[in-house]
Coordinates of C-alpha atoms and ligand atoms in Angstrom, one line a residue:
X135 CA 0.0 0.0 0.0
X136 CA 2.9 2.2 0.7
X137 CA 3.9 2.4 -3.2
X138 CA 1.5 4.7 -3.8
X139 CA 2.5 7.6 -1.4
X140 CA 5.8 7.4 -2.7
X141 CA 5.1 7.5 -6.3
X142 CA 2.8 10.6 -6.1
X143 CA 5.5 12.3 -4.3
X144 CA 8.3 11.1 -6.8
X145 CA 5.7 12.1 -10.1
X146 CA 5.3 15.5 -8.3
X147 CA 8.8 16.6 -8.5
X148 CA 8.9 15.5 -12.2
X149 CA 8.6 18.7 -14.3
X150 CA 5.7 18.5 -17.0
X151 CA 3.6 15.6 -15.2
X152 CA 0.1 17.8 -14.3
X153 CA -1.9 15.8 -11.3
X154 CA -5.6 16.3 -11.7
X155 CA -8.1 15.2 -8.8
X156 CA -10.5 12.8 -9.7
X157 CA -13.6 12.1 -8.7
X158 CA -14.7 9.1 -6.5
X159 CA -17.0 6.8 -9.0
X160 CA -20.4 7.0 -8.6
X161 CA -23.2 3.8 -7.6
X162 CA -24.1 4.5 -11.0
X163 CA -20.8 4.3 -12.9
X164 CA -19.6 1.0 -11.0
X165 CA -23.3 -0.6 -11.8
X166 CA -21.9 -0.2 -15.8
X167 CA -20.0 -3.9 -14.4
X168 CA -21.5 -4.6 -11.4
X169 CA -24.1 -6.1 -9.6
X170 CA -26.6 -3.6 -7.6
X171 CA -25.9 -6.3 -5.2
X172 CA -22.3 -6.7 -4.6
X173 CA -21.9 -2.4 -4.8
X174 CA -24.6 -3.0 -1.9
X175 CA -22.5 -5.4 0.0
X176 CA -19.3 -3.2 -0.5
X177 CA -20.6 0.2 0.3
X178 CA -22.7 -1.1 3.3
X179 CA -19.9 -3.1 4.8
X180 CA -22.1 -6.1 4.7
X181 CA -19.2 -8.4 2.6
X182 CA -19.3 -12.2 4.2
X183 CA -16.1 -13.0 5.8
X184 CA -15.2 -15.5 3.1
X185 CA -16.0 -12.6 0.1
X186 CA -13.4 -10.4 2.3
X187 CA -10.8 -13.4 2.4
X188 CA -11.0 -13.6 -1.4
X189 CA -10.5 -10.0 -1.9
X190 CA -7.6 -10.1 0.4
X191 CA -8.3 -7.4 3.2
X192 CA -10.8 -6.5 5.8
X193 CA -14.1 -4.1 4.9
X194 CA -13.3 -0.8 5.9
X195 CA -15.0 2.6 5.4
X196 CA -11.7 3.0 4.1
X197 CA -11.5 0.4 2.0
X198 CA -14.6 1.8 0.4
X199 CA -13.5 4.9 -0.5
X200 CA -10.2 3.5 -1.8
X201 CA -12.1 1.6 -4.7
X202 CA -14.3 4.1 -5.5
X203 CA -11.3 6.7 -6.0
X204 CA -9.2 4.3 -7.9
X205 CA -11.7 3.6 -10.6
X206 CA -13.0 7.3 -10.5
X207 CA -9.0 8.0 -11.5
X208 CA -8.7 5.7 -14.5
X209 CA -12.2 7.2 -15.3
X210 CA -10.3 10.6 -15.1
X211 CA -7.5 9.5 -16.8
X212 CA -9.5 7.9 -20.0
X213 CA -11.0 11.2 -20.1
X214 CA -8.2 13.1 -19.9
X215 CA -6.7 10.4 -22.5
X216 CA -9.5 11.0 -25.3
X217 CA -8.3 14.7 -25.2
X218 CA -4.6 15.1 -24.9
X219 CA -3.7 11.5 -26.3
X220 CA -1.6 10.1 -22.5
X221 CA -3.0 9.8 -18.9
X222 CA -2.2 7.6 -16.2
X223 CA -3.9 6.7 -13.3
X224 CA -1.6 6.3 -10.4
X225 CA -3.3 3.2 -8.7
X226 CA -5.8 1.4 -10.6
X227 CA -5.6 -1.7 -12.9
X228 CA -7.8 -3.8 -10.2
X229 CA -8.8 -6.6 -13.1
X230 CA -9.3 -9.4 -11.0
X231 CA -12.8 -7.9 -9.5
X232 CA -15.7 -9.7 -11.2
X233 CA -19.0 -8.2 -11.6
X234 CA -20.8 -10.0 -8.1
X235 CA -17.5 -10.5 -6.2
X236 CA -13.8 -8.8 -5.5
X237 CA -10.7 -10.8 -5.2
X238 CA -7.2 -10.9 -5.3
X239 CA -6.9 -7.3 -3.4
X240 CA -9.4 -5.8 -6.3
X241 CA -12.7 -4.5 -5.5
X242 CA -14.2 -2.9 -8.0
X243 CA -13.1 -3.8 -12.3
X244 CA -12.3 -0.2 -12.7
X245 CA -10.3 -0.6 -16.4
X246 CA -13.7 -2.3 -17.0
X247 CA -16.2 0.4 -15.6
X248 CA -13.8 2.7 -17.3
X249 CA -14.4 0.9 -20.7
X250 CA -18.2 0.8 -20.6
X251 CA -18.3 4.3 -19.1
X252 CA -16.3 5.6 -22.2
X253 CA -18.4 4.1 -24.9
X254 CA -21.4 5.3 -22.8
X255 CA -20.3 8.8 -23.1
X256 CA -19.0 8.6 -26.7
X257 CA -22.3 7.5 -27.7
X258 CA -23.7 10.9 -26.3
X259 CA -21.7 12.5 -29.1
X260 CA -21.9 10.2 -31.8
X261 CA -25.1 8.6 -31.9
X262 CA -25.1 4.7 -33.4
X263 CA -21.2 4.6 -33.3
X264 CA -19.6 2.0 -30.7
X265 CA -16.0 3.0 -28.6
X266 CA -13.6 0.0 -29.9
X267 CA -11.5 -0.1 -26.8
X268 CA -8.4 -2.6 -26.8
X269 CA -7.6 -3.8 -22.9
X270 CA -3.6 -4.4 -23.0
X271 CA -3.1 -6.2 -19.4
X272 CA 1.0 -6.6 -18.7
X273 CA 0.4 -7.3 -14.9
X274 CA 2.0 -10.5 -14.3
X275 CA -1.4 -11.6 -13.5
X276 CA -4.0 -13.4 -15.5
X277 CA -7.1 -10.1 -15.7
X278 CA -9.7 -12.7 -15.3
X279 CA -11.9 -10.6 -14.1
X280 CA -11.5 -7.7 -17.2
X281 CA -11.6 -11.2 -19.0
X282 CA -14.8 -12.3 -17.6
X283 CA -16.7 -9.1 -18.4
X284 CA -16.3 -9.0 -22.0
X285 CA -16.8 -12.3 -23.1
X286 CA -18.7 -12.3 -25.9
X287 CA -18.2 -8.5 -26.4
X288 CA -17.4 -7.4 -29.8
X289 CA -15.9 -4.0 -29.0
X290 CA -13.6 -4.6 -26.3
X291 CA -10.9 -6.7 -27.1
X292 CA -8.9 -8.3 -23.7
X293 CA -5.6 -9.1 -24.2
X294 CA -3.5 -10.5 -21.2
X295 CA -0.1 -11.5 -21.3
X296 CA 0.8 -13.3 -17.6
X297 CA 2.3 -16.1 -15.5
X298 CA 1.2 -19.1 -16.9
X299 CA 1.8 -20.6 -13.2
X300 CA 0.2 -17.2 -11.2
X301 CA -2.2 -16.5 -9.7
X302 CA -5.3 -16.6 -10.8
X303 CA -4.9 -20.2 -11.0
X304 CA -8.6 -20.9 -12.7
X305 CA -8.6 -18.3 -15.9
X306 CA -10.8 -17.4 -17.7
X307 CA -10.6 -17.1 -21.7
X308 CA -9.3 -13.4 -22.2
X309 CA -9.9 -12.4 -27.0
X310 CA -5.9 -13.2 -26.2
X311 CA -3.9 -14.6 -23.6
X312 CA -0.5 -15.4 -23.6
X313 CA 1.0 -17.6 -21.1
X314 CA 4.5 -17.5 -20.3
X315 CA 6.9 -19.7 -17.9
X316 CA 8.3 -18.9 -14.6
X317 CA 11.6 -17.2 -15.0
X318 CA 10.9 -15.5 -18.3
X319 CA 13.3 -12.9 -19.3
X320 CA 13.6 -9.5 -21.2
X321 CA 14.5 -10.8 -24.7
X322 CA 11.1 -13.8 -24.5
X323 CA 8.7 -11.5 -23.1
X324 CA 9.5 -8.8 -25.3
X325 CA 9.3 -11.1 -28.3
X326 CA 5.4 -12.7 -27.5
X327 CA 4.8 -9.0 -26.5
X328 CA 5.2 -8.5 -30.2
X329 CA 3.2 -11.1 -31.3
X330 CA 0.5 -10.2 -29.4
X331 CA 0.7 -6.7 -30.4
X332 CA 0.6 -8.3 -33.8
X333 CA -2.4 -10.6 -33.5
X334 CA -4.3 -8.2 -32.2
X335 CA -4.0 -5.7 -35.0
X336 CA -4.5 -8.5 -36.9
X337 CA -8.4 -9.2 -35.0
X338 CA -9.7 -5.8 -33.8
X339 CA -9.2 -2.2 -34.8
X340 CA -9.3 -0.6 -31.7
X341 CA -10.1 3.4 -31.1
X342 CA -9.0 3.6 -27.4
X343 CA -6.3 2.0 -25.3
X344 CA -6.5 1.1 -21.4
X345 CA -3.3 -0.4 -20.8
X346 CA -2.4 -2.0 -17.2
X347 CA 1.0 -1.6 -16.9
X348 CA 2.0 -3.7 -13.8
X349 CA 5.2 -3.8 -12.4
X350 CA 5.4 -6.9 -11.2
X351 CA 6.4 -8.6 -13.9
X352 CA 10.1 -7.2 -12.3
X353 CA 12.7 -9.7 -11.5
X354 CA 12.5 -8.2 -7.7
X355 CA 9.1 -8.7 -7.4
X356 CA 7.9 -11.4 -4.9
X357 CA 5.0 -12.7 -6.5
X358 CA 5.9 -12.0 -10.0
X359 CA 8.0 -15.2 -10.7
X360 CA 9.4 -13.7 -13.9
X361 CA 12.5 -12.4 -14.3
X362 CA 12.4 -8.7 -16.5
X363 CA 14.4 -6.0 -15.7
X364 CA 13.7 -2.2 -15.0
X365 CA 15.2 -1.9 -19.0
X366 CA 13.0 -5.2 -19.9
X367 CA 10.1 -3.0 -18.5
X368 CA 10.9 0.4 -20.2
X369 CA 10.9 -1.5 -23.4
X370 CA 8.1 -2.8 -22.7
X371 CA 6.1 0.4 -21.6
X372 CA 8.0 2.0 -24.7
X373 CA 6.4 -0.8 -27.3
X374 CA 3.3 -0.3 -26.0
X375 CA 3.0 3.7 -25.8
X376 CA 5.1 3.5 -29.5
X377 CA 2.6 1.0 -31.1
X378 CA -0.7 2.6 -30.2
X379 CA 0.7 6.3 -31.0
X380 CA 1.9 4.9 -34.5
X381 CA -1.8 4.4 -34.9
X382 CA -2.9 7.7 -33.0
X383 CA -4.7 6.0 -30.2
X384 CA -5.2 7.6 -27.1
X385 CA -4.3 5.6 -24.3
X386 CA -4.7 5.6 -20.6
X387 CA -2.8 3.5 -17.9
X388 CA -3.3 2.6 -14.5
X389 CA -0.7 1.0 -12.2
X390 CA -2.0 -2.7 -11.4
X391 CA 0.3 -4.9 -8.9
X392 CA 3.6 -4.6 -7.7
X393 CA 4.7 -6.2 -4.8
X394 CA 9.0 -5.4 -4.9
X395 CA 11.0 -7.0 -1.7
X396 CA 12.1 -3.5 -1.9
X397 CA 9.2 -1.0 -2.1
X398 CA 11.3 2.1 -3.9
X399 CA 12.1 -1.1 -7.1
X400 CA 8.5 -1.3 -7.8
X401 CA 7.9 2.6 -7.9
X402 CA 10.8 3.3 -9.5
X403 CA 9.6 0.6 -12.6
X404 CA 6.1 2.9 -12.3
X405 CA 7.9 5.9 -12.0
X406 CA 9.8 4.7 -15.5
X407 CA 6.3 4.2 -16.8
X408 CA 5.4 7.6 -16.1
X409 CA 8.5 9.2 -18.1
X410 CA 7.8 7.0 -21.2
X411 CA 4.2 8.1 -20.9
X412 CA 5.1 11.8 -20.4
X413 CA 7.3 11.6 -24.0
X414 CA 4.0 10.2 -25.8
X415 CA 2.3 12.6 -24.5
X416 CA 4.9 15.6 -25.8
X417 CA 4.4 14.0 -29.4
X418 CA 0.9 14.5 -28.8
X419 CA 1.3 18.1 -27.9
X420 CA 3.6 18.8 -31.0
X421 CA 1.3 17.2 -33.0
X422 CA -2.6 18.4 -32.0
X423 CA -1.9 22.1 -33.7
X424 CA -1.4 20.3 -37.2
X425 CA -4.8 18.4 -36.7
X426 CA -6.7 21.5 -35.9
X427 CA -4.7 23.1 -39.7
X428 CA -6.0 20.0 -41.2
X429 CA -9.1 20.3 -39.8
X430 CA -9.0 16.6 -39.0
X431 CA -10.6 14.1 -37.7
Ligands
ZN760 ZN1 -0.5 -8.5 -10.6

């Protein structure tokens, strides 16, 4: 939990990186995914014991207000996203909440509210026309629950690229999954990276990127099991940013898991997330004023 302190206070003294305060999601928003029943349970504190062993910690008002903030953030940050291009949320990326139950320290699906909430409000605008939103999920673990949602959903393609041998250990069937072994290193990962970058071009034509960008996929992580280094990560982050701005997709991040031996590893790979992030974001700047002299789109 302490990641996140230190992370805002590390983005803060970065020049160019503009925090905006987002709003707490609403009853409404988090009903997009979930059950009237389950937000009930949550926001009343009435959550069985066993429900609060699978999501991993006790009810709390606290606890309450933590979910609702961190999906109202990657909410914030997809809006943000559709204007300037590059937003991250600094917590977020909660994909193993399903729409009746939490788990795996996730409460509420907030990539997924996010998701529906965006072609929701694009609709309001263009009448008839569905949001094609690609899910990229790098967290070393499976985003079963992202999965879960949008089975059977044509316009939001899941992509999840995790521990083969991780947690969870029942998946579910994500458009793509890619499974890799314990131990996996920079060069592999970065290779079936690319192929799944590849297939799903190849599938889906997506209009909006959520991208989880977990860093615990780090060789210093201690649930991770793979074996990627802070450069293995950058890359990653880099291929990522670089394939959906080739395409001129706007694309907001949240921070999923990372669980380092050593707490300031794990910010410093989110921090390095952040500075790839903030370049897309410049190219996005340099390039808006030529869209507005084109007059397009
Ligand atoms: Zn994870």
């Amino acid at each position: 939990m302490g990641k996140y302190e230190i992370l805002r206070e590390r983005l803060d003294a970065m020049p160019d990186i503009r925090r905006i305060l987002s709003e707490p999601a609403t009853d409404g928003q988090l009903a997009l995914v979930h059950t009237p029943e389950y937000i009930q349970s949550v926001v009343q504190g009435t959550l069985s014991p066993s429900a609060q062993r699978e999501i991993g910690f006790e009810w709390s008002p606290g606890m309450v207000q933590r979910a609702r903030g961190s999906s109202g953030a990657t909410i914030q940050a997809a809006r943000t996203a559709l204007v300037e291009g590059v937003a991250g949320n600094l917590a977020g990326g909660t994909h193993h909440a399903y729409p009746d139950k939490g788990s795996g320290f996730c409460v509420f699906n907030d990539t997924a509210v996010t998701a529906r909430l965006m072609q929701a409000e694009w609709a309001r605008s263009k009448p008839r026309q569905i949001l094609r939103v690609a899910i990229i999920d790098l967290d070393v673990h499976q985003g079963n629950g992202t999965a879960k949602v949008f089975q059977g959903d044509d316009s939001v393609f899941t992509l999840s690229l995790h521990g083969a041998r991780n947690f969870p250990f029942r998946k579910e069937a994500s458009d793509l999954d890619i499974e890799l072994p314990d131990g996996t290193t920079d060069i592999a990962y970065l290779e079936a990276l690319e192929r799944a970058l590849e297939e799903l071009e190849h599938r889906f034509e997506p209009q909006f990127v959520l991208y989880l960008a977990g860093a615990d996929p780090h060789e210093g992580d201690r649930l991770g099991r793979l074996k990627l280094t802070f450069d293995g990560l950058e890359a990653r982050d880099r291929r990522v940013f670089d394939w959906a701005w080739h395409k001129r997709l706007p694309v907001a991040f949240a921070m999923a898991g990372g669980y380092g031996h050593d707490i300031e590893q794990t910010v410093q790979v989110q921090v390095n997330t952040f500075g790839v992030a903030l370049e897309y974001w410049r190219r996005w700047e340099a390039w808006r004023p030529k869209l507005g002299q084109n007059g397009t789109p």
